[in-house]
Coordinates of C-alpha atoms in Angstrom, one line a residue:
X1 CA 85.1 81.0 59.8
X2 CA 84.6 78.3 57.2
X3 CA 83.2 79.4 54.5
X4 CA 86.5 81.9 54.6
X5 CA 89.7 79.5 54.2
X6 CA 87.0 77.7 51.2
X7 CA 86.8 80.5 49.5
X8 CA 90.3 81.5 49.8
X9 CA 91.3 78.1 48.2
X10 CA 89.5 78.6 46.0
X11 CA 90.8 81.3 45.0
X12 CA 94.5 79.9 45.5
X13 CA 93.0 77.2 42.2
X14 CA 91.6 79.2 39.8
X15 CA 95.1 81.7 39.5
X16 CA 96.6 78.9 39.4
X17 CA 95.0 77.4 36.5
X18 CA 93.5 80.1 34.8
X19 CA 98.0 81.5 34.3
X20 CA 97.8 77.8 32.2
X21 CA 95.5 78.4 30.1
X22 CA 96.1 82.0 29.0
X23 CA 99.4 80.1 28.2
X24 CA 97.2 77.0 26.5
X25 CA 95.4 80.5 24.5
X26 CA 99.3 81.3 23.0
X27 CA 100.6 78.2 22.3
X28 CA 97.8 78.0 20.5
X29 CA 98.1 80.9 18.4
X30 CA 100.6 79.5 17.1
X31 CA 99.4 77.2 15.0
X32 CA 96.5 78.9 13.0
X33 CA 98.7 82.5 13.0
X34 CA 100.0 83.9 9.6
X35 CA 101.0 86.7 10.9
X36 CA 105.8 86.2 10.7
X37 CA 105.7 86.3 14.1
X38 CA 103.9 82.8 14.1
X39 CA 101.2 84.1 16.4
X40 CA 97.9 85.7 15.6
X41 CA 97.8 88.6 13.8
X42 CA 95.5 90.5 11.5
X43 CA 94.8 87.3 9.0
X44 CA 95.5 83.7 9.6
X45 CA 95.8 80.3 7.9
X46 CA 94.7 76.4 9.8
X47 CA 97.5 74.2 7.9
X48 CA 95.0 71.4 8.0
X49 CA 91.9 69.4 9.8
X50 CA 94.2 68.2 13.1
X51 CA 94.6 71.9 13.7
X52 CA 91.4 73.3 12.8
X53 CA 89.9 71.2 15.8
X54 CA 92.8 71.3 18.5
X55 CA 92.9 75.3 18.3
X56 CA 89.3 74.7 18.5
X57 CA 89.8 72.7 22.0
X58 CA 92.5 74.2 23.6
X59 CA 91.6 77.3 22.7
X60 CA 88.4 78.2 22.4
X61 CA 87.1 75.1 24.4
X62 CA 90.3 74.9 27.5
X63 CA 91.2 78.0 27.3
X64 CA 88.5 81.1 26.5
X65 CA 87.4 82.0 30.3
X66 CA 91.1 82.5 30.9
X67 CA 91.2 85.9 31.2
X68 CA 86.9 86.3 32.8
X69 CA 88.6 83.5 35.5
X70 CA 90.9 86.2 36.4
X71 CA 88.2 89.7 36.6
X72 CA 86.1 87.3 38.1
X73 CA 88.3 86.2 41.2
X74 CA 89.3 89.1 41.7
X75 CA 86.0 90.8 42.1
X76 CA 85.3 88.6 44.2
X77 CA 88.2 88.7 47.1
X78 CA 88.5 92.3 46.0
X79 CA 83.8 93.6 46.9
X80 CA 83.0 95.4 48.5
X81 CA 86.2 97.3 50.4
X82 CA 85.8 97.1 53.7
X83 CA 84.8 98.8 56.3
X84 CA 86.8 102.2 56.5
X85 CA 88.6 101.7 53.6
X86 CA 89.2 105.5 51.3
X87 CA 89.1 105.3 47.4
X88 CA 92.2 106.7 47.9
X89 CA 94.0 102.9 50.3
X90 CA 92.2 101.6 47.9
X91 CA 93.9 103.2 45.1
X92 CA 97.2 103.5 47.1
X93 CA 97.7 99.3 47.9
X94 CA 96.6 98.3 44.5
X95 CA 98.2 100.2 42.1
X96 CA 101.7 100.2 44.3
X97 CA 101.4 96.6 43.7
X98 CA 99.8 95.9 39.9
X99 CA 101.8 99.2 38.2
X100 CA 105.5 98.5 39.2
X101 CA 105.1 95.7 37.5
X102 CA 103.5 95.9 35.0
X103 CA 106.1 99.1 33.5
X104 CA 109.0 97.2 34.4
X105 CA 107.9 94.3 31.6
X106 CA 106.4 96.7 29.5
X107 CA 110.0 98.3 29.6
X108 CA 111.7 95.3 28.9
X109 CA 109.3 94.1 26.3
X110 CA 110.7 96.9 23.9
X111 CA 114.6 96.4 25.0
X112 CA 115.2 92.7 25.3
X113 CA 114.2 92.1 22.2
X114 CA 116.4 93.9 20.4
X115 CA 118.8 90.9 22.2
X116 CA 118.7 88.1 19.6
X117 CA 117.1 90.5 17.2
X118 CA 114.3 90.2 17.6
X119 CA 113.3 94.1 16.9
X120 CA 114.4 96.9 15.0
X121 CA 115.6 99.9 16.9
X122 CA 113.1 101.8 15.1
X123 CA 110.4 99.5 16.0
X124 CA 112.0 99.5 20.2
X125 CA 112.5 103.5 20.1
X126 CA 108.6 103.1 19.1
X127 CA 106.9 100.9 21.3
X128 CA 109.2 103.0 24.3
X129 CA 107.4 107.0 23.5
X130 CA 104.2 105.3 23.3
X131 CA 104.5 103.0 26.8
X132 CA 101.6 105.5 28.1
X133 CA 99.5 105.2 25.1
X134 CA 99.5 101.4 25.1
X135 CA 101.2 98.3 25.8
X136 CA 104.2 97.6 23.5
X137 CA 104.5 95.2 19.9
X138 CA 105.7 92.6 21.2
X139 CA 103.4 91.8 24.5
X140 CA 100.0 92.3 23.1
X141 CA 99.0 89.7 26.1
X142 CA 99.4 93.1 28.2
X143 CA 96.2 94.2 26.8
X144 CA 95.2 93.0 30.4
X145 CA 96.7 95.0 31.9
X146 CA 93.3 97.9 31.0
X147 CA 91.0 96.3 31.5
X148 CA 92.3 94.9 34.7
X149 CA 93.4 99.1 35.4
X150 CA 89.8 100.2 34.2
X151 CA 87.7 97.2 37.3
X152 CA 89.8 98.8 40.5
X153 CA 89.2 101.5 39.2
X154 CA 85.1 101.5 39.3
X155 CA 85.0 98.6 42.8
X156 CA 85.6 102.2 45.2
X157 CA 82.7 103.9 43.3
X158 CA 80.5 100.4 42.6
X159 CA 81.0 99.3 45.9
X160 CA 79.0 100.8 47.9
X161 CA 75.7 99.9 45.8
X162 CA 76.8 96.5 46.0
X163 CA 76.8 96.3 49.2
X164 CA 72.9 97.9 49.7
X165 CA 72.0 95.3 46.6
X166 CA 69.4 93.2 46.8
X167 CA 69.5 89.9 44.5
X168 CA 66.7 91.2 43.1
X169 CA 68.5 94.5 41.6
X170 CA 72.0 92.4 41.4
X171 CA 70.2 89.7 39.0
X172 CA 68.6 93.1 37.0
X173 CA 72.0 94.9 36.2
X174 CA 73.0 90.7 35.3
X175 CA 69.8 90.3 32.8
X176 CA 71.3 94.1 31.1
X177 CA 75.1 92.8 30.7
X178 CA 73.9 89.4 29.7
X179 CA 71.6 91.7 26.7
X180 CA 75.0 93.2 26.4
X181 CA 77.6 90.2 25.6
X182 CA 75.3 89.8 21.7
X183 CA 77.0 93.3 21.0
X184 CA 79.9 91.4 18.9
X185 CA 77.9 89.5 17.7
X186 CA 76.0 92.4 15.9
X187 CA 78.5 94.0 15.3
X188 CA 80.3 91.6 13.8
X189 CA 77.1 90.6 11.7
X190 CA 74.6 92.9 12.0
X191 CA 76.0 96.5 11.6
X192 CA 78.7 98.2 13.4
X193 CA 77.0 100.8 14.7
X194 CA 73.8 100.2 16.7
X195 CA 71.6 101.4 19.1
X196 CA 73.1 105.4 19.5
X197 CA 76.3 105.0 17.9
X198 CA 77.1 106.5 14.7
X199 CA 81.2 108.4 14.4
X200 CA 80.5 110.7 16.9
X201 CA 78.9 108.5 19.8
X202 CA 80.6 105.7 20.8
X203 CA 78.5 105.0 23.9
X204 CA 75.5 103.5 22.8
X205 CA 73.2 102.3 24.8
X206 CA 74.3 98.9 26.5
X207 CA 78.3 100.8 27.1
X208 CA 77.2 101.2 31.1
X209 CA 76.2 97.7 31.7
X210 CA 78.6 96.6 29.4
X211 CA 82.4 95.4 30.3
X212 CA 83.9 93.1 32.6
X213 CA 81.1 95.4 35.3
X214 CA 79.4 92.1 35.1
X215 CA 81.8 89.7 36.1
X216 CA 81.9 92.0 39.3
X217 CA 78.8 92.4 40.2
X218 CA 78.5 88.3 39.5
X219 CA 81.2 87.2 40.8
X220 CA 79.5 89.6 44.0
X221 CA 75.7 88.0 43.7
X222 CA 77.3 84.4 43.3
X223 CA 78.8 85.4 46.1
X224 CA 76.3 87.1 48.4
X225 CA 73.0 86.1 47.2
X226 CA 73.8 82.4 45.5
X227 CA 72.5 79.8 47.8
X228 CA 72.3 77.3 45.7
X229 CA 74.5 73.4 47.4
X230 CA 77.6 72.0 46.4
X231 CA 76.0 69.8 44.1
X232 CA 73.2 71.6 41.9
X233 CA 76.8 74.1 41.4
X234 CA 78.3 70.9 39.3
X235 CA 75.3 70.3 38.5
X236 CA 74.8 73.8 36.6
X237 CA 78.2 74.4 37.0
X238 CA 79.7 71.7 34.6
X239 CA 76.7 72.1 32.1
X240 CA 76.7 75.7 31.1
X241 CA 80.2 75.4 31.1
X242 CA 80.5 72.2 28.4
X243 CA 77.6 74.7 26.5
X244 CA 80.0 77.1 26.6
X245 CA 83.3 76.1 25.6
X246 CA 81.9 73.8 23.4
X247 CA 79.3 76.6 21.2
X248 CA 82.9 78.5 21.7
X249 CA 85.4 75.6 20.5
X250 CA 82.5 75.1 17.3
X251 CA 82.8 79.0 16.3
X252 CA 86.5 78.7 15.7
X253 CA 86.4 75.2 14.0
X254 CA 83.1 76.3 12.1
X255 CA 84.9 79.7 9.9
X256 CA 88.1 77.9 10.1
X257 CA 88.5 76.1 6.9
X258 CA 91.5 75.0 6.1
X259 CA 94.2 76.3 4.3
X260 CA 91.9 79.8 3.3
X261 CA 93.3 82.3 5.3
X262 CA 90.3 84.8 6.8
X263 CA 90.9 87.7 9.3
X264 CA 91.3 87.6 12.3
X265 CA 88.9 88.5 14.2
X266 CA 86.3 86.2 11.6
X267 CA 87.5 83.8 12.7
X268 CA 87.2 84.3 16.4
X269 CA 84.0 85.8 15.9
X270 CA 82.5 84.1 19.3
X271 CA 85.9 83.9 21.0
X272 CA 85.8 88.1 22.8
X273 CA 85.6 87.6 26.6
X274 CA 82.7 88.5 27.3
X275 CA 80.2 86.7 24.7
X276 CA 77.0 84.9 25.8
X277 CA 79.2 81.5 25.3
X278 CA 82.2 82.9 26.9
X279 CA 80.3 84.4 29.4
X280 CA 78.2 81.3 30.2
X281 CA 81.2 78.9 30.1
X282 CA 83.4 81.6 32.7
X283 CA 79.7 80.8 34.8
X284 CA 79.8 77.8 34.9
X285 CA 83.4 77.1 35.8
X286 CA 83.3 79.5 38.1
X287 CA 80.8 78.0 40.1
X288 CA 82.7 74.2 40.4
X289 CA 85.3 76.1 41.7
X290 CA 83.2 77.4 44.1
X291 CA 83.2 73.5 46.0
X292 CA 86.7 73.0 46.8
X293 CA 86.3 72.4 50.4
X294 CA 90.3 70.1 50.5
X295 CA 92.8 72.5 52.0
X296 CA 95.1 74.1 49.5
X297 CA 98.7 71.6 49.4
X298 CA 101.4 74.8 49.7
X299 CA 102.4 74.3 46.4
X300 CA 98.9 75.4 45.3
X301 CA 99.3 78.1 47.3
X302 CA 103.0 79.3 46.2
X303 CA 102.4 79.1 43.1
X304 CA 99.2 81.3 42.6
X305 CA 101.2 83.5 44.6
X306 CA 104.1 84.3 41.3
X307 CA 100.7 83.5 39.3
X308 CA 101.3 88.0 38.1
X309 CA 104.7 87.3 37.4
X310 CA 103.9 84.8 35.2
X311 CA 101.4 86.7 33.7
X312 CA 104.0 88.8 33.0
X313 CA 107.6 87.3 31.0
X314 CA 105.4 83.9 30.0
X315 CA 106.0 85.2 26.7
X316 CA 109.7 85.7 26.8
X317 CA 109.4 81.5 27.1
X318 CA 106.9 81.3 25.6
X319 CA 107.6 81.6 21.5
X320 CA 111.5 80.1 21.7
X321 CA 109.7 77.0 23.6
X322 CA 107.1 77.7 20.4
X323 CA 109.3 77.5 17.4
X324 CA 111.7 74.4 18.9
X325 CA 108.5 72.2 18.6
X326 CA 108.0 74.3 15.2
X327 CA 110.5 73.2 12.8
X328 CA 108.6 74.4 9.4
X329 CA 105.5 75.5 10.0
X330 CA 103.2 74.5 12.0
X331 CA 102.5 71.2 9.6
X332 CA 106.1 70.2 10.9
X333 CA 106.2 70.1 14.3
X334 CA 108.2 67.7 16.6
X335 CA 105.2 66.5 18.7
X336 CA 101.7 65.8 17.2
X337 CA 99.6 68.8 17.3
X338 CA 97.7 67.9 20.3
X339 CA 100.9 67.6 22.2
X340 CA 101.9 70.0 21.5
X341 CA 100.1 72.5 21.7
X342 CA 99.8 71.5 26.1
X343 CA 103.2 71.1 25.9
X344 CA 104.8 74.1 25.3
X345 CA 102.5 75.7 27.3
X346 CA 103.0 73.1 30.2
X347 CA 106.9 74.3 29.6
X348 CA 105.6 77.4 29.0
X349 CA 103.9 77.4 32.3
X350 CA 107.4 75.7 34.8
X351 CA 110.3 78.2 33.4
X352 CA 108.2 81.5 34.5
X353 CA 107.1 79.4 38.2
X354 CA 110.9 78.7 38.7
X355 CA 112.3 82.1 37.1
X356 CA 108.7 83.7 39.6
X357 CA 110.1 81.9 42.3
X358 CA 113.9 82.4 42.0
X359 CA 113.1 86.4 41.6
X360 CA 110.9 86.6 45.0
X361 CA 113.9 85.9 46.6
X362 CA 115.6 89.0 45.6
X363 CA 115.2 91.3 48.3
X364 CA 112.6 93.8 47.0
X365 CA 110.9 91.9 44.5
X366 CA 106.9 92.4 44.4
X367 CA 108.4 95.9 42.4
X368 CA 109.1 93.9 40.2
X369 CA 106.6 90.1 39.8
X370 CA 103.8 91.0 41.8
X371 CA 105.0 89.0 45.3
X372 CA 103.0 89.4 47.9
X373 CA 103.0 87.2 50.9
X374 CA 98.8 87.8 51.4
X375 CA 97.7 89.0 48.0
X376 CA 94.2 89.1 47.0
X377 CA 92.5 89.7 43.2
X378 CA 94.9 88.3 40.7

């Protein structure tokens, strides 16, 4: 019972902090995107050395672990499945929670920007037609929902194996997963097609041990096989997080020469969530979270239950808030960049929390913002 209490407590803290990290990432995009929207599109350009350093620090150093943290904590709480739960029952419970809010907000991102002339009718109609296939053009952050859905789809398949697997078996899988995290670098700097990939085959040798499935197995391994005490977890966790985050920040700083336009994928060459540095940082910070043993304050528990809705709506708030701080381009700002980025993120976070809290009082709110009295996963 004591272990179960600690598990719930640190999961709440992860959700609350990882949600703020997401907004910190998107607040930072306003200071290197060369797109007309101000956010990072296909092309990027840093205006000066201050923006170069602070974007690398906030976005790369602090914010990059946000998505893997959400994936890992969801897997930590959901895998293995409870005895007697069928694949159908699992899908029904998980998708009833995430799909209605996802669909509602996808439609809202297609239509609401029309009210303030944030998009043209033609683009709105195109986004609506494509909703069955991808996220709307004004809601790039909703890309995350598709990997999350895929994680939920695979959990009933891998759960029986994880129930019976040994620590050594899972370490073998994790070694292969770690090897797969080098693939984004090899694709970018060596060849776009490796280990069997070609124009008629996109499934290379490490396809089935790569991606967010690796974070799922990592979560299970930490929960059931990692026997380190809190002192060792804090020491190793701190070293892993600092090393991984430092490399992630440096990778952006190295490529981001002020005044030079650069393709965003090249600028963010080591910011993908399944790269060795992000994996290392995520492992480290997750270990640090597992050492939390104090009673969670009620406000953290309440906020944790609202993070899904906050994530869905946050771009409605973040973009206008960022435009208030950025007066005329990323060099003419209301506050210095080292204050502007966290200020945009924190104000957006508070606006989303208040809005989600208000909406949660409406009957049937869980269909809109996914708010439930008891929640697991994201």
